[in-house]
PDB file of C-alpha atoms in Angstrom:
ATOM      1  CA  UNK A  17     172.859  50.260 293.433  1.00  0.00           C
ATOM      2  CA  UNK A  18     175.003  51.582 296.229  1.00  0.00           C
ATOM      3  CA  UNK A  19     174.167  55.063 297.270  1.00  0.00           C
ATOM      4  CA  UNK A  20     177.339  57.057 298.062  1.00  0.00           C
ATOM      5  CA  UNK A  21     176.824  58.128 301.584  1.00  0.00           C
ATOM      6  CA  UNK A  22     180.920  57.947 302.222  1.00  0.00           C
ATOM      7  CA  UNK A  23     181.402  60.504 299.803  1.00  0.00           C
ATOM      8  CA  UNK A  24     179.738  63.110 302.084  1.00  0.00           C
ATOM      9  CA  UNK A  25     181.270  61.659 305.426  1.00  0.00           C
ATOM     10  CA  UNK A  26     178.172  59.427 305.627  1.00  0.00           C
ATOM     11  CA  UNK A  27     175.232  61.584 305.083  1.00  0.00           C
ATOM     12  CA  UNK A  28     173.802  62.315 301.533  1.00  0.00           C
ATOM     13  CA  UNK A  29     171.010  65.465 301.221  1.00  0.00           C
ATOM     14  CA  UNK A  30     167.209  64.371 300.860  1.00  0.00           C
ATOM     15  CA  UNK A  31     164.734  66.994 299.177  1.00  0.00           C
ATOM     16  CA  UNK A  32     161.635  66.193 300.369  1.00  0.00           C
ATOM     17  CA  UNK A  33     158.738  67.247 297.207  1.00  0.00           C
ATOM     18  CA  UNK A  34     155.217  67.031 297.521  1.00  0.00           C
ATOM     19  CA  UNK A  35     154.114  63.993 294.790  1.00  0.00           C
ATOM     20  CA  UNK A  36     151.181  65.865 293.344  1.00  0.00           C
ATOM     21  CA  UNK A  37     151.911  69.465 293.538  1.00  0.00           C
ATOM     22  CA  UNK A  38     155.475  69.242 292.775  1.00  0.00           C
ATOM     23  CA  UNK A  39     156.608  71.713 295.536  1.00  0.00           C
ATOM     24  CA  UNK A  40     159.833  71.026 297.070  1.00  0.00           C
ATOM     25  CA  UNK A  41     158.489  70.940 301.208  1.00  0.00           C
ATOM     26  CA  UNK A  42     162.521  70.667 302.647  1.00  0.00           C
ATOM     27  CA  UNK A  43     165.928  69.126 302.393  1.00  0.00           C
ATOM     28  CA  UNK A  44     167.203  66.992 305.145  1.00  0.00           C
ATOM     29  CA  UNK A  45     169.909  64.499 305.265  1.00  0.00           C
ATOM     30  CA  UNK A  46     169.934  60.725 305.489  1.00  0.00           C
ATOM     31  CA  UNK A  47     172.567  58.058 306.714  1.00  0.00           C
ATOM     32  CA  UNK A  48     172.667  54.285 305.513  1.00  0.00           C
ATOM     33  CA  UNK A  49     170.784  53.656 308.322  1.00  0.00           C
ATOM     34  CA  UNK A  50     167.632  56.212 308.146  1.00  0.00           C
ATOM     35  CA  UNK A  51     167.275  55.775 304.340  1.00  0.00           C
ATOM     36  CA  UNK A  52     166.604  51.910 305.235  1.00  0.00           C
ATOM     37  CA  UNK A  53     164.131  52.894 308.161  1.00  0.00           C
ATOM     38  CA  UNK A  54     161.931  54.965 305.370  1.00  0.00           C
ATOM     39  CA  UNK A  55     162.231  52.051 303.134  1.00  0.00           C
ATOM     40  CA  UNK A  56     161.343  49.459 305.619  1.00  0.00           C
ATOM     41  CA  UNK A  57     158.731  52.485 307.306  1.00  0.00           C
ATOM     42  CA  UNK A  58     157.589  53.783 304.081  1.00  0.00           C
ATOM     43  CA  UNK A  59     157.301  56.889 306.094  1.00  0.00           C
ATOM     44  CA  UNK A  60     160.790  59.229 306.233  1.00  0.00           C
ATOM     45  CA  UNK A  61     163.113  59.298 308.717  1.00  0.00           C
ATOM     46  CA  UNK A  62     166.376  61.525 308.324  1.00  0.00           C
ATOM     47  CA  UNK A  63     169.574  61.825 310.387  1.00  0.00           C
ATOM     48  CA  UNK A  64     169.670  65.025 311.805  1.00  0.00           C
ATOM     49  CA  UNK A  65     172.854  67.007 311.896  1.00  0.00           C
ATOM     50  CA  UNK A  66     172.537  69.197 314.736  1.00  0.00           C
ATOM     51  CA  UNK A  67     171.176  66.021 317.250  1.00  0.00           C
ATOM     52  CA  UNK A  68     173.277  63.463 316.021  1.00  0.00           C
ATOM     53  CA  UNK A  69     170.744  61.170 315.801  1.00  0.00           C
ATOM     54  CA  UNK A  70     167.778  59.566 313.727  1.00  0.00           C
ATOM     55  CA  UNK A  71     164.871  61.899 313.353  1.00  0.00           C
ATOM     56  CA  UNK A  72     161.866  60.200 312.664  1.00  0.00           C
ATOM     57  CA  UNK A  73     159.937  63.222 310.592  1.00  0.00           C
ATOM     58  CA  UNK A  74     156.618  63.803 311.893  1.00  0.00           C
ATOM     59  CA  UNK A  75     157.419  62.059 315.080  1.00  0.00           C
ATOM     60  CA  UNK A  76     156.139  65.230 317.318  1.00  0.00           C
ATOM     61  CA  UNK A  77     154.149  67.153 315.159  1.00  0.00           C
ATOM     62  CA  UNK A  78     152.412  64.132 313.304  1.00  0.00           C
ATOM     63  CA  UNK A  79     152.930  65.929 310.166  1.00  0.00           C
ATOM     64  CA  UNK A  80     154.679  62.691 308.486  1.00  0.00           C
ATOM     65  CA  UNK A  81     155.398  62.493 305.432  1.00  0.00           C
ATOM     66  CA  UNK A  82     154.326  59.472 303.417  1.00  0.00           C
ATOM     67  CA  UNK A  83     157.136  58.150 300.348  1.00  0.00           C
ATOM     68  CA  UNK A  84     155.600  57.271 297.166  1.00  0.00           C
ATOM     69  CA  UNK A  85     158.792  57.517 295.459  1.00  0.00           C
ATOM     70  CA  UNK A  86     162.821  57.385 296.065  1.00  0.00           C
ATOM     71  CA  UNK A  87     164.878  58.688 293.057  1.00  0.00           C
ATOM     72  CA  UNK A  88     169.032  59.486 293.299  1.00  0.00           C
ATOM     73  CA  UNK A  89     171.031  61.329 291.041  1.00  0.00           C
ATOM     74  CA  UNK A  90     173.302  60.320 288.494  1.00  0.00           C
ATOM     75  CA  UNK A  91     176.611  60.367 290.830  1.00  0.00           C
ATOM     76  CA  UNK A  92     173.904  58.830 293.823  1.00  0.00           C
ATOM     77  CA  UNK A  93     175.005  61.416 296.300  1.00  0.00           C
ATOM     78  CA  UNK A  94     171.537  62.973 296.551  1.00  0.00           C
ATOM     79  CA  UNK A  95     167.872  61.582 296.734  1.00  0.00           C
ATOM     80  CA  UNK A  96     164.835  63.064 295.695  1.00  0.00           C
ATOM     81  CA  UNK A  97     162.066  61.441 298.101  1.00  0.00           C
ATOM     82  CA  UNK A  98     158.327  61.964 296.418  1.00  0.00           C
ATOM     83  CA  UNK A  99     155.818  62.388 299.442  1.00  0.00           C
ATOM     84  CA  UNK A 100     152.436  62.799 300.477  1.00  0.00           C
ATOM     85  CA  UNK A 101     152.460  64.859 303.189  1.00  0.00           C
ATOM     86  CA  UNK A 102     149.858  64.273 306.204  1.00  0.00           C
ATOM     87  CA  UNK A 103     149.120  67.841 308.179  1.00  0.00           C
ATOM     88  CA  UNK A 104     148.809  70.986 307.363  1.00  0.00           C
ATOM     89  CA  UNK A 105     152.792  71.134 306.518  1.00  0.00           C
ATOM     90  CA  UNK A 106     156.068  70.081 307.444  1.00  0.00           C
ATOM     91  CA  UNK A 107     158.053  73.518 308.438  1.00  0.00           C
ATOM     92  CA  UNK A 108     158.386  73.720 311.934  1.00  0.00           C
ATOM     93  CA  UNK A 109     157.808  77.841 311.937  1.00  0.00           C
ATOM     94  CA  UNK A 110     154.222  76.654 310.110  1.00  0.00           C
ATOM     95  CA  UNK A 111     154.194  76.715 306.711  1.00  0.00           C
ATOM     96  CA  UNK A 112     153.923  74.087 304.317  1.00  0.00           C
ATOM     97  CA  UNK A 113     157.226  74.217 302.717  1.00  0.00           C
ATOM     98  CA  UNK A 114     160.500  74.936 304.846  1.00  0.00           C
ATOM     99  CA  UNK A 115     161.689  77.245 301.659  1.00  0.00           C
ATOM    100  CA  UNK A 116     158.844  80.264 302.347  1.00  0.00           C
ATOM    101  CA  UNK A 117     161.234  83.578 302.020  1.00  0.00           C
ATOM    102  CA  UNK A 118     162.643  84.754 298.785  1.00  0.00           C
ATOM    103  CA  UNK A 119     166.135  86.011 299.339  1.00  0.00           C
ATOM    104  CA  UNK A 120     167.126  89.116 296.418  1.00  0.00           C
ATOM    105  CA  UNK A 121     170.204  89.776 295.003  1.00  0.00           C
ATOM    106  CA  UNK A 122     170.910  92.152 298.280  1.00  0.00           C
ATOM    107  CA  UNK A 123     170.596  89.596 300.301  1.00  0.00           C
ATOM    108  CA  UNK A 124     166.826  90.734 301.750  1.00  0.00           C
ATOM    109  CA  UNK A 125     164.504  88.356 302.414  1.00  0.00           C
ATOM    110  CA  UNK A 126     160.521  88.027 302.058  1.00  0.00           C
ATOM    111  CA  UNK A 127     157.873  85.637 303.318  1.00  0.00           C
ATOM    112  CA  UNK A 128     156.154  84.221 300.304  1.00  0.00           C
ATOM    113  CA  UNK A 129     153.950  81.877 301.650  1.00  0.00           C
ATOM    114  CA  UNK A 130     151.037  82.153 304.141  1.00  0.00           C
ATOM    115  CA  UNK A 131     151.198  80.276 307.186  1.00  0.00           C
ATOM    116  CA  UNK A 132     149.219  77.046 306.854  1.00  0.00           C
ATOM    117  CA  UNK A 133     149.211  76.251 311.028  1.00  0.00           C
ATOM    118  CA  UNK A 134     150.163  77.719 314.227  1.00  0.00           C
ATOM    119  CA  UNK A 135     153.669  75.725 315.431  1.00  0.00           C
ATOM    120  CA  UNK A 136     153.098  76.633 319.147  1.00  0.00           C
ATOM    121  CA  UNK A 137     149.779  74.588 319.014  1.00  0.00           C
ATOM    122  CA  UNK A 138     151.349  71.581 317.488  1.00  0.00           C
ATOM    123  CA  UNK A 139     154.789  71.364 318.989  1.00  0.00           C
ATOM    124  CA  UNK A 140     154.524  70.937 322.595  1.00  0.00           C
ATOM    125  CA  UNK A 141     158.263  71.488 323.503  1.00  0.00           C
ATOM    126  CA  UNK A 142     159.942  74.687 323.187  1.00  0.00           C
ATOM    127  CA  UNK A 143     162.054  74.167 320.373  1.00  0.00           C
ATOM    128  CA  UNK A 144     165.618  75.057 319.859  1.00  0.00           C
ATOM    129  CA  UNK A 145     166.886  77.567 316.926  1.00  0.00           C
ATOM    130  CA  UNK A 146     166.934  75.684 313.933  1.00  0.00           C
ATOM    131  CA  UNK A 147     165.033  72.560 313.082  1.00  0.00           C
ATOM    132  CA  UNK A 148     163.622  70.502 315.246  1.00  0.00           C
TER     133      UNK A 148
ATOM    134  CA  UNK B  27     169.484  87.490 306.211  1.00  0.00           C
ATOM    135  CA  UNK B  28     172.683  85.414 306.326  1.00  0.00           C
ATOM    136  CA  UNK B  29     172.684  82.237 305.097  1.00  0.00           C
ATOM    137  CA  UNK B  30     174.694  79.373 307.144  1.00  0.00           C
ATOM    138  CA  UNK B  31     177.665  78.783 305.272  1.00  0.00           C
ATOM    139  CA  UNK B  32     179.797  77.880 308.005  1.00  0.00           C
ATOM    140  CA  UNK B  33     177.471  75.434 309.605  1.00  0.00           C
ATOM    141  CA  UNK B  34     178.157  72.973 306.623  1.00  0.00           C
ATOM    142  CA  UNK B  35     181.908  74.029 306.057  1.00  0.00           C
ATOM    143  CA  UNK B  36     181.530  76.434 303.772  1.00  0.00           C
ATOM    144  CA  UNK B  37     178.861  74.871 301.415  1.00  0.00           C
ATOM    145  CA  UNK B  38     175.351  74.530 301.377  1.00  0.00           C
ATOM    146  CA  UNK B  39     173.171  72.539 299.300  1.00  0.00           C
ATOM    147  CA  UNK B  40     170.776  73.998 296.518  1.00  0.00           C
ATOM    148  CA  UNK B  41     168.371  72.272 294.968  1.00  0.00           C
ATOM    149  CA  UNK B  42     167.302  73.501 291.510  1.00  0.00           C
ATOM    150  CA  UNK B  43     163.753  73.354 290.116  1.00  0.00           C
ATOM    151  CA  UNK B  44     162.684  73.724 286.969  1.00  0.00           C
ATOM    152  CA  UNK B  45     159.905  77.036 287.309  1.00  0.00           C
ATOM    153  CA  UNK B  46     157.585  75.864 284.677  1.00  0.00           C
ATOM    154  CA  UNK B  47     157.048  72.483 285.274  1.00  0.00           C
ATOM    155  CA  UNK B  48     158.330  72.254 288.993  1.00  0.00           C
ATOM    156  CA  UNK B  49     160.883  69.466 288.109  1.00  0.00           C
ATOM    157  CA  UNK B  50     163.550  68.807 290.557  1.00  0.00           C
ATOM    158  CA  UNK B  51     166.674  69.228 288.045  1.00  0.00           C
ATOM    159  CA  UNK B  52     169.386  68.842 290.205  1.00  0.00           C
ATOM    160  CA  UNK B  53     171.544  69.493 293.627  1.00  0.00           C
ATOM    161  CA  UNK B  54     174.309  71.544 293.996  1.00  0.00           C
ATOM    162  CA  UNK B  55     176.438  73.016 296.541  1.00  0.00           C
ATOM    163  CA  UNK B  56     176.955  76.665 296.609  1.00  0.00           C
ATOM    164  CA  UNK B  57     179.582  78.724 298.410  1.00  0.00           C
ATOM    165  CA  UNK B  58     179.012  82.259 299.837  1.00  0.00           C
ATOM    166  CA  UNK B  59     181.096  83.541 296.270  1.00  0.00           C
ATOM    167  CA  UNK B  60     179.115  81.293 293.758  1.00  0.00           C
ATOM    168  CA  UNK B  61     175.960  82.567 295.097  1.00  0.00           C
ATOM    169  CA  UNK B  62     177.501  86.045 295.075  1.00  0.00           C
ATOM    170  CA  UNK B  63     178.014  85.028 291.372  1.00  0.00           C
ATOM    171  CA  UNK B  64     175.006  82.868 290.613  1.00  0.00           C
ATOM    172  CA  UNK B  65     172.616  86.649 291.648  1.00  0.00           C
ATOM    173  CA  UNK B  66     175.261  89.025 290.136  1.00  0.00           C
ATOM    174  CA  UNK B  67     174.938  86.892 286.433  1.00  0.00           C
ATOM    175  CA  UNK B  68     171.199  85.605 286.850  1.00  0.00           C
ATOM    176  CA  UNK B  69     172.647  81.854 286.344  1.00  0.00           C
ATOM    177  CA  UNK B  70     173.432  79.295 288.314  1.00  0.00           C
ATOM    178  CA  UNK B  71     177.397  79.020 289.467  1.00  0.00           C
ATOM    179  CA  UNK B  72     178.090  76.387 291.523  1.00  0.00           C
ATOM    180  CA  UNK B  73     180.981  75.074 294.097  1.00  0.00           C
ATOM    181  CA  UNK B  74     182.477  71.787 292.963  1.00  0.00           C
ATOM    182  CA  UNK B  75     183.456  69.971 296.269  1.00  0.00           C
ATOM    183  CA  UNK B  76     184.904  67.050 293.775  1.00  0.00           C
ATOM    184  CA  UNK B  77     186.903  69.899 291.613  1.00  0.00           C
ATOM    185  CA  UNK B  78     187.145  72.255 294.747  1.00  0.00           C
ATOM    186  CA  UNK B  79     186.526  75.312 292.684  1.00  0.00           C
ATOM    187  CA  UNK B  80     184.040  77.020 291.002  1.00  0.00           C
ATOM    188  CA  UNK B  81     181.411  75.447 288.266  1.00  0.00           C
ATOM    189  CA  UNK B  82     179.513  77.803 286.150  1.00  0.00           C
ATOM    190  CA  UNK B  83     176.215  75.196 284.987  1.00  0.00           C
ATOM    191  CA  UNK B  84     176.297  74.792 281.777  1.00  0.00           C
ATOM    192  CA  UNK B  85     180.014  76.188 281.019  1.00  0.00           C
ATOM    193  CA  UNK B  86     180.941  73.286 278.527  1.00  0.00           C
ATOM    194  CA  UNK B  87     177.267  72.132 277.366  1.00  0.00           C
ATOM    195  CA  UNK B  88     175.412  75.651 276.972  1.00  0.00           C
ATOM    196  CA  UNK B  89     172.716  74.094 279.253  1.00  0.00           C
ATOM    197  CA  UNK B  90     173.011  76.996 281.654  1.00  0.00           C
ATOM    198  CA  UNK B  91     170.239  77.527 284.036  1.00  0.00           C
ATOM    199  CA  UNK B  92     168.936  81.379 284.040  1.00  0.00           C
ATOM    200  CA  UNK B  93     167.616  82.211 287.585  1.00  0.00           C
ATOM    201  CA  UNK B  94     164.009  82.655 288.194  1.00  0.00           C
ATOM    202  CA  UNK B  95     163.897  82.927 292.359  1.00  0.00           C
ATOM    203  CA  UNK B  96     166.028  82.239 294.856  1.00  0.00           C
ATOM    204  CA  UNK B  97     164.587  80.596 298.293  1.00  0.00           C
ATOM    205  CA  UNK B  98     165.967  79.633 301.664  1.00  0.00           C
ATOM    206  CA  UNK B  99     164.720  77.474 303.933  1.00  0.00           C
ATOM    207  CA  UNK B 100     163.757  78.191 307.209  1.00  0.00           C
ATOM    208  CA  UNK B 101     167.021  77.712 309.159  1.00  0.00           C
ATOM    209  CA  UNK B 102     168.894  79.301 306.278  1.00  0.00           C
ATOM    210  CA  UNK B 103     171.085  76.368 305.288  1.00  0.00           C
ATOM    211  CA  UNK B 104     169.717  75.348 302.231  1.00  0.00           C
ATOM    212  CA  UNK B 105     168.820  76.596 298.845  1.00  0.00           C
ATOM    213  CA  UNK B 106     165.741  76.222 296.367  1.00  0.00           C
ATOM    214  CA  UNK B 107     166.504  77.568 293.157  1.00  0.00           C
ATOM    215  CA  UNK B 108     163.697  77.850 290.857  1.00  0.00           C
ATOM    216  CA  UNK B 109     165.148  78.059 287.006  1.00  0.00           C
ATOM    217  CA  UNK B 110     164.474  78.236 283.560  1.00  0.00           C
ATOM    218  CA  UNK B 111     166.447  75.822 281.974  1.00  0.00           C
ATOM    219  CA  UNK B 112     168.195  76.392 278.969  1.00  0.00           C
ATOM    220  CA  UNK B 113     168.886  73.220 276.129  1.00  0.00           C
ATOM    221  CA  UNK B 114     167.306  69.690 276.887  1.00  0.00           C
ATOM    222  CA  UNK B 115     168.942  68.695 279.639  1.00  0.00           C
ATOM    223  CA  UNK B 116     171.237  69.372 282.780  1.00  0.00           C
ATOM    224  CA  UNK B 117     172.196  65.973 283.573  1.00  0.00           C
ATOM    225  CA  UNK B 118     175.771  65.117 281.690  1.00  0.00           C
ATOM    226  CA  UNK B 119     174.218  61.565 280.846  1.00  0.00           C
ATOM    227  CA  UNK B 120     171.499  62.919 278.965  1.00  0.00           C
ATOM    228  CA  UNK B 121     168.485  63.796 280.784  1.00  0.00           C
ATOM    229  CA  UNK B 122     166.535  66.378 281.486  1.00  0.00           C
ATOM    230  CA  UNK B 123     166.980  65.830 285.474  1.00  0.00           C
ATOM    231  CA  UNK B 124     169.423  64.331 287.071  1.00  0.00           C
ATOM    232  CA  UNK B 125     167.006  62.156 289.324  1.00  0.00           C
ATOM    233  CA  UNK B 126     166.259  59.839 286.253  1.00  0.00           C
ATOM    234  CA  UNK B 127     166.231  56.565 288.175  1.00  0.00           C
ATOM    235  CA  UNK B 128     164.354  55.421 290.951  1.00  0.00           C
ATOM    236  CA  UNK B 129     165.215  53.295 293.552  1.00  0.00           C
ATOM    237  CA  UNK B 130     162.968  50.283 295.132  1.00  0.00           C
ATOM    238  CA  UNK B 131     163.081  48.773 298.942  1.00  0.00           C
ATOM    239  CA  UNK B 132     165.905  46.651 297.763  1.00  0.00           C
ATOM    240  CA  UNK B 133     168.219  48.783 296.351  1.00  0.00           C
ATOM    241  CA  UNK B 134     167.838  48.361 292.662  1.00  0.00           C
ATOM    242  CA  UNK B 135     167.634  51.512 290.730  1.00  0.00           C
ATOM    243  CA  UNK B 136     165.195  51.543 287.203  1.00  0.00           C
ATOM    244  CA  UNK B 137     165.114  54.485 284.894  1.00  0.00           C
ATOM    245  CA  UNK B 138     162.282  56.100 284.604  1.00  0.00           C
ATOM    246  CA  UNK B 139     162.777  59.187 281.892  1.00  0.00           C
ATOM    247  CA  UNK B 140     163.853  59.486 278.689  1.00  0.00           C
ATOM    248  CA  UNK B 141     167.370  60.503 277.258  1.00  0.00           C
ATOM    249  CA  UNK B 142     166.676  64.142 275.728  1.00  0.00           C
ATOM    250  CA  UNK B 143     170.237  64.411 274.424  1.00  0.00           C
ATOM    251  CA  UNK B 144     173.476  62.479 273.214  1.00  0.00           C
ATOM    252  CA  UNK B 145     176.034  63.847 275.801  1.00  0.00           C
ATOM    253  CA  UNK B 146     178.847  62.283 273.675  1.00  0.00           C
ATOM    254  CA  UNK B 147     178.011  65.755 271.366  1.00  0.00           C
ATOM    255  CA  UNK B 148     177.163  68.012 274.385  1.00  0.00           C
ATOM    256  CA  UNK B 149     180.601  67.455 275.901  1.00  0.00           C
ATOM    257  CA  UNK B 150     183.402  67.585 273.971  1.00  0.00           C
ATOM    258  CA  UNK B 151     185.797  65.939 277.010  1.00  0.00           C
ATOM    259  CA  UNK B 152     185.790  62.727 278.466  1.00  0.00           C
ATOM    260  CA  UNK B 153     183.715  63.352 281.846  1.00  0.00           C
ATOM    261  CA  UNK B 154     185.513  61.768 284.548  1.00  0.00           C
ATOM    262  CA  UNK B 155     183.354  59.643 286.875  1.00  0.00           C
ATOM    263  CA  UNK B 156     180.953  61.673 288.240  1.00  0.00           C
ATOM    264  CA  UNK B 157     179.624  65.139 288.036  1.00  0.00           C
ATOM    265  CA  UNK B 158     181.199  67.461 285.569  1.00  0.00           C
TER     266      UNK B 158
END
């Protein structure tokens, strides 16, 4: 089946969810090109938006994230990429899941998750707002 | 805390879980307004980028999604809506997630849930191709 990356000027959104405990770890985005590389890989490897380029998940950290299973929607403008994570979590502020704040109907947020690492010991680079 | 509308043109994506049984149900796209309108009514409104307007879940099946929790992700341009989902299903072709097929290394897509419902008596209009 043809996944409709033109639709969205070339880049479809990825949630990434953990295989076995069902939490939803992020959402990146993938081009033609980096949704082959995880199927060739078996490991993921997004597009990133801000860079411009393929962004091998993992590829500083270690924290990679291992695909069990690829599933699209019914128009196939998303994917829903089953993982097993490896590390203590994927969110580069470290947590285990990039969604750890609740947001309320002010518009307040709150931490809901405990951190699961310390980032500055894992990424060596000072990292720039946003993902890395 | 703002979320990043503008970094994405206006839109940003929002995935939707079912609470219970942490099932990814869906992906959406949600303007600054429909989210206005998604915590104001404690169900999920949408933006339709195919319809360019907003889509209230559920407005023509009754499968409307009542909001649990709303998340963000760390760089505040995504969404994780965790829902209680009311009716059998929230994909218009009849399942209870949209995700229903997988996809293998070369590209072929198998279902792999059940049909919970008969959309041809869910939705009283012809669906055009696509999301409704």
């Amino acid at each position: 089946m043809e996944i409709e990356f033109e639709k969205s000027g070339g880049l479809v959104p990825a949630i990434v969810q953990d295989e076995v405990s069902g939490e939803v770890l992020m959402l990146g985005f993938m081009s033609a090109e980096s949704l082959a590389l995880t199927q060739q890989s078996g490991e993921v490897v997004f597009f990133s938006r801000s860079r411009k380029k393929l962004w091998k998940k993992g590829e500083s950290s270690g924290h990679v994230l291992q695909v069990r299973e690829i599933r699209v929607d019914c128009d196939a403008d998303a994917l829903l990429i089953r993982v097993t994570p490896v590390g203590p979590g994927v969110c580069h502020e470290g947590y285990r899941s990039c969604f750890f704040r609740a947001v309320d109907s002010k518009g307040a947020a709150t931490v809901t998750a405990q951190r699961t690492f310390a980032p500055e010991l894992v990424y060596k680079e000072i990292l720039p707002k946003g993902k890395p």
